[in-house]
GROMACS .gro file of C-alpha atoms in nm:
model
  188
    1ALA     CA    1   2.654  -1.912  -0.067
    2ASP     CA    2   2.677  -1.529  -0.121
    3ALA     CA    3   2.307  -1.530  -0.269
    4LEU     CA    4   2.193  -1.804   0.015
    5GLU     CA    5   2.345  -1.509   0.331
    6LYS     CA    6   2.155  -1.196   0.136
    7LEU     CA    7   1.855  -1.408   0.116
    8GLU     CA    8   1.879  -1.411   0.468
    9ALA     CA    9   1.939  -1.081   0.563
   10GLU     CA   10   1.616  -1.032   0.298
   11ARG     CA   11   1.435  -1.245   0.545
   12ARG     CA   12   1.543  -1.176   0.854
   13ALA     CA   13   1.556  -0.771   0.708
   14MET     CA   14   1.182  -0.876   0.661
   15ILE     CA   15   1.043  -1.019   0.975
   16ALA     CA   16   1.169  -0.691   1.147
   17ASP     CA   17   0.938  -0.522   0.858
   18ILE     CA   18   0.653  -0.689   0.956
   19ALA     CA   19   0.746  -0.696   1.375
   20HIS     CA   20   0.739  -0.306   1.378
   21GLU     CA   21   0.449  -0.299   1.078
   22LEU     CA   22   0.214  -0.542   1.360
   23ARG     CA   23   0.402  -0.373   1.641
   24THR     CA   24   0.255  -0.045   1.615
   25PRO     CA   25  -0.132  -0.072   1.570
   26LEU     CA   26  -0.137  -0.334   1.889
   27THR     CA   27   0.041  -0.057   2.055
   28VAL     CA   28  -0.166   0.211   1.956
   29MET     CA   29  -0.494  -0.064   2.079
   30GLN     CA   30  -0.331  -0.161   2.403
   31GLY     CA   31  -0.324   0.231   2.449
   32ARG     CA   32  -0.669   0.329   2.454
   33LEU     CA   33  -0.807   0.057   2.546
   34GLU     CA   34  -0.596   0.056   2.876
   35ALA     CA   35  -0.680   0.442   2.910
   36ILE     CA   36  -1.054   0.370   2.951
   37GLN     CA   37  -0.983   0.048   3.157
   38ASP     CA   38  -0.844   0.328   3.377
   39GLY     CA   39  -1.102   0.554   3.300
   40VAL     CA   40  -0.877   0.801   3.214
   41MET     CA   41  -1.106   0.753   2.801
   42PRO     CA   42  -1.465   0.734   2.816
   43LEU     CA   43  -1.571   0.453   2.654
   44GLU     CA   44  -1.775   0.612   2.261
   45MET     CA   45  -1.817   0.519   1.920
   46GLY     CA   46  -1.548   0.714   1.781
   47GLU     CA   47  -1.326   0.552   2.029
   48ILE     CA   48  -1.499   0.176   1.896
   49ASP     CA   49  -1.421   0.265   1.556
   50ARG     CA   50  -1.031   0.447   1.629
   51LEU     CA   51  -0.980   0.145   1.745
   52HIS     CA   52  -1.204  -0.098   1.536
   53HIS     CA   53  -0.965   0.148   1.211
   54GLN     CA   54  -0.626  -0.079   1.375
   55THR     CA   55  -0.796  -0.394   1.388
   56GLY     CA   56  -0.879  -0.315   1.011
   57LEU     CA   57  -0.478  -0.285   0.969
   58LEU     CA   58  -0.402  -0.593   1.182
   59SER     CA   59  -0.617  -0.760   0.936
   60ARG     CA   60  -0.463  -0.641   0.602
   61LEU     CA   61  -0.089  -0.693   0.783
   62VAL     CA   62  -0.156  -1.086   0.839
   63GLU     CA   63  -0.295  -1.135   0.512
   64ASP     CA   64  -0.031  -0.922   0.342
   65LEU     CA   65   0.185  -1.177   0.509
   66ARG     CA   66  -0.022  -1.491   0.428
   67THR     CA   67  -0.003  -1.295   0.058
   68LEU     CA   68   0.409  -1.295   0.105
   69SER     CA   69   0.406  -1.651   0.219
   70LEU     CA   70   0.192  -1.824  -0.081
   71ALA     CA   71   0.438  -1.594  -0.309
   72ASP     CA   72   0.715  -1.781  -0.163
   73ALA     CA   73   0.583  -2.084  -0.187
   74GLY     CA   74   0.507  -2.055  -0.533
   75ARG     CA   75   0.141  -2.063  -0.378
   76LEU     CA   76  -0.030  -1.746  -0.506
   77THR     CA   77  -0.294  -1.781  -0.766
   78LEU     CA   78  -0.428  -1.636  -1.022
   79LYS     CA   79  -0.801  -1.544  -1.082
   80LEU     CA   80  -0.752  -1.386  -1.409
   81GLN     CA   81  -1.056  -1.174  -1.573
   82LYS     CA   82  -1.149  -0.884  -1.827
   83CYS     CA   83  -1.135  -0.543  -1.621
   84ASP     CA   84  -1.178  -0.233  -1.804
   85LEU     CA   85  -0.811  -0.080  -1.578
   86GLY     CA   86  -0.941   0.286  -1.577
   87LEU     CA   87  -1.257   0.231  -1.367
   88LEU     CA   88  -0.983   0.028  -1.157
   89VAL     CA   89  -0.855   0.262  -1.128
   90ARG     CA   90  -1.119   0.518  -1.091
   91ASN     CA   91  -1.220   0.316  -0.839
   92VAL     CA   92  -0.943   0.253  -0.601
   93THR     CA   93  -0.896   0.660  -0.558
   94ALA     CA   94  -1.201   0.705  -0.476
   95ALA     CA   95  -1.150   0.513  -0.216
   96PHE     CA   96  -0.870   0.692  -0.132
   97GLN     CA   97  -1.123   1.041  -0.150
   98THR     CA   98  -1.108   1.071   0.282
   99SER     CA   99  -0.737   1.031   0.297
  100LEU     CA  100  -0.642   1.307  -0.020
  101GLU     CA  101  -0.933   1.545   0.101
  102ALA     CA  102  -0.793   1.481   0.496
  103GLN     CA  103  -0.508   1.615   0.376
  104ARG     CA  104  -0.563   1.857   0.097
  105ILE     CA  105  -0.449   1.711  -0.154
  106GLU     CA  106  -0.582   1.681  -0.547
  107ALA     CA  107  -0.600   1.322  -0.738
  108VAL     CA  108  -0.638   1.404  -1.097
  109LEU     CA  109  -0.732   1.146  -1.301
  110ARG     CA  110  -0.613   1.088  -1.674
  111LEU     CA  111  -0.789   0.833  -1.767
  112PRO     CA  112  -0.894   0.711  -2.170
  113THR     CA  113  -1.229   0.807  -2.234
  114GLN     CA  114  -1.288   0.465  -2.398
  115PRO     CA  115  -1.270   0.141  -2.193
  116ILE     CA  116  -0.912  -0.066  -2.174
  117HIS     CA  117  -1.037  -0.426  -2.089
  118MET     CA  118  -0.736  -0.669  -2.024
  119ARG     CA  119  -0.731  -1.022  -1.918
  120VAL     CA  120  -0.604  -0.966  -1.443
  121ASP     CA  121  -0.640  -1.071  -1.105
  122ALA     CA  122  -0.891  -0.779  -1.007
  123ASP     CA  123  -0.814  -0.810  -0.659
  124ARG     CA  124  -0.405  -0.794  -0.712
  125MET     CA  125  -0.418  -0.448  -0.948
  126ALA     CA  126  -0.635  -0.283  -0.743
  127GLN     CA  127  -0.397  -0.408  -0.410
  128ILE     CA  128  -0.079  -0.284  -0.698
  129VAL     CA  129  -0.311   0.053  -0.717
  130SER     CA  130  -0.380   0.117  -0.431
  131ASN     CA  131  -0.015   0.091  -0.245
  132LEU     CA  132   0.112   0.297  -0.575
  133LEU     CA  133  -0.164   0.560  -0.423
  134ALA     CA  134  -0.098   0.437  -0.039
  135ASN     CA  135   0.301   0.586  -0.140
  136ALA     CA  136   0.238   0.952  -0.341
  137LEU     CA  137  -0.072   0.990  -0.042
  138ALA     CA  138   0.253   0.979   0.260
  139HIS     CA  139   0.458   1.167   0.037
  140THR     CA  140   0.310   1.418  -0.103
  141PRO     CA  141   0.289   1.710   0.073
  142ALA     CA  142  -0.066   1.915   0.237
  143GLY     CA  143  -0.182   2.151  -0.075
  144GLY     CA  144   0.047   1.859  -0.321
  145THR     CA  145  -0.101   1.686  -0.672
  146ILE     CA  146  -0.084   1.310  -0.657
  147ALA     CA  147  -0.159   1.246  -1.051
  148LEU     CA  148  -0.277   0.921  -1.208
  149GLU     CA  149  -0.252   0.909  -1.579
  150LEU     CA  150  -0.338   0.553  -1.748
  151PHE     CA  151  -0.239   0.551  -2.135
  152VAL     CA  152  -0.155   0.236  -2.375
  153ALA     CA  153   0.209   0.282  -2.590
  154ASP     CA  154   0.325   0.063  -2.830
  155GLN     CA  155   0.124  -0.215  -2.739
  156ASN     CA  156   0.164  -0.170  -2.416
  157VAL     CA  157  -0.126  -0.066  -2.102
  158ILE     CA  158   0.074   0.169  -1.860
  159LEU     CA  159   0.016   0.367  -1.569
  160ARG     CA  160   0.195   0.667  -1.429
  161VAL     CA  161   0.159   0.736  -1.098
  162SER     CA  162   0.340   1.019  -1.052
  163ASP     CA  163   0.374   1.366  -0.696
  164ASN     CA  164   0.497   1.623  -0.644
  165GLY     CA  165   0.696   1.490  -0.308
  166PRO     CA  166   1.025   1.521  -0.250
  167GLY     CA  167   1.074   1.181  -0.490
  168ILE     CA  168   1.342   0.892  -0.443
  169PRO     CA  169   1.645   0.932  -0.360
  170GLN     CA  170   1.906   0.904  -0.712
  171GLU     CA  171   2.119   0.662  -0.497
  172ALA     CA  172   1.854   0.518  -0.400
  173LEU     CA  173   1.664   0.438  -0.787
  174ALA     CA  174   1.906   0.146  -0.866
  175ARG     CA  175   1.754  -0.037  -0.589
  176VAL     CA  176   1.395   0.072  -0.535
  177PHE     CA  177   1.250  -0.222  -0.706
  178ASP     CA  178   1.500  -0.508  -0.419
  179ARG     CA  179   1.292  -0.672  -0.232
  180PHE     CA  180   1.212  -0.509   0.095
  181TYR     CA  181   1.425  -0.203   0.068
  182ARG     CA  182   1.390   0.104   0.198
  183ALA     CA  183   1.569   0.461   0.058
  184GLU     CA  184   1.551   0.600   0.448
  185ALA     CA  185   1.573   0.314   0.744
  186SER     CA  186   1.327   0.496   1.007
  187ARG     CA  187   1.055   0.495   0.774
  188SER     CA  188   0.778   0.295   0.806
   0.00000   0.00000   0.00000
């Protein structure tokens, strides 16, 4: 009964989180479109680009929701293939370059000179690295540094992402891998 109650509480929290995450880009888009309709804001390419960016966020959120539902149903399939993890980390980091520069954050890559090949789902692995990098970017102060280090130790491949942000509060460390857990409930 306790386990079911906990699962139901997590489900309710997940639905609230998803609703909040979907509401943000929708609110931005609605406000901008109403301003254009009212003649307060001119319709120009820069505004269309901003609206397009918001639709991209919505698409990503809907795809994340789809992925979660497939995983919950045990139907998420992995497309395993040989992949150079160092190249993958380099490419994902390059995709963040504009955001890093905008916040004056330096990305330091410590990658091996030789390829590290593994059989992984490259898309899912890129998603993991992107999530780690996005979290580091969100919590690193302007002028800070994010380091991505990839190495082999005891037949394990280790990816370490570190930054000089505030870190995770000590009391949250035990729950950091609990599904949908947030150290600060107010943080998006």
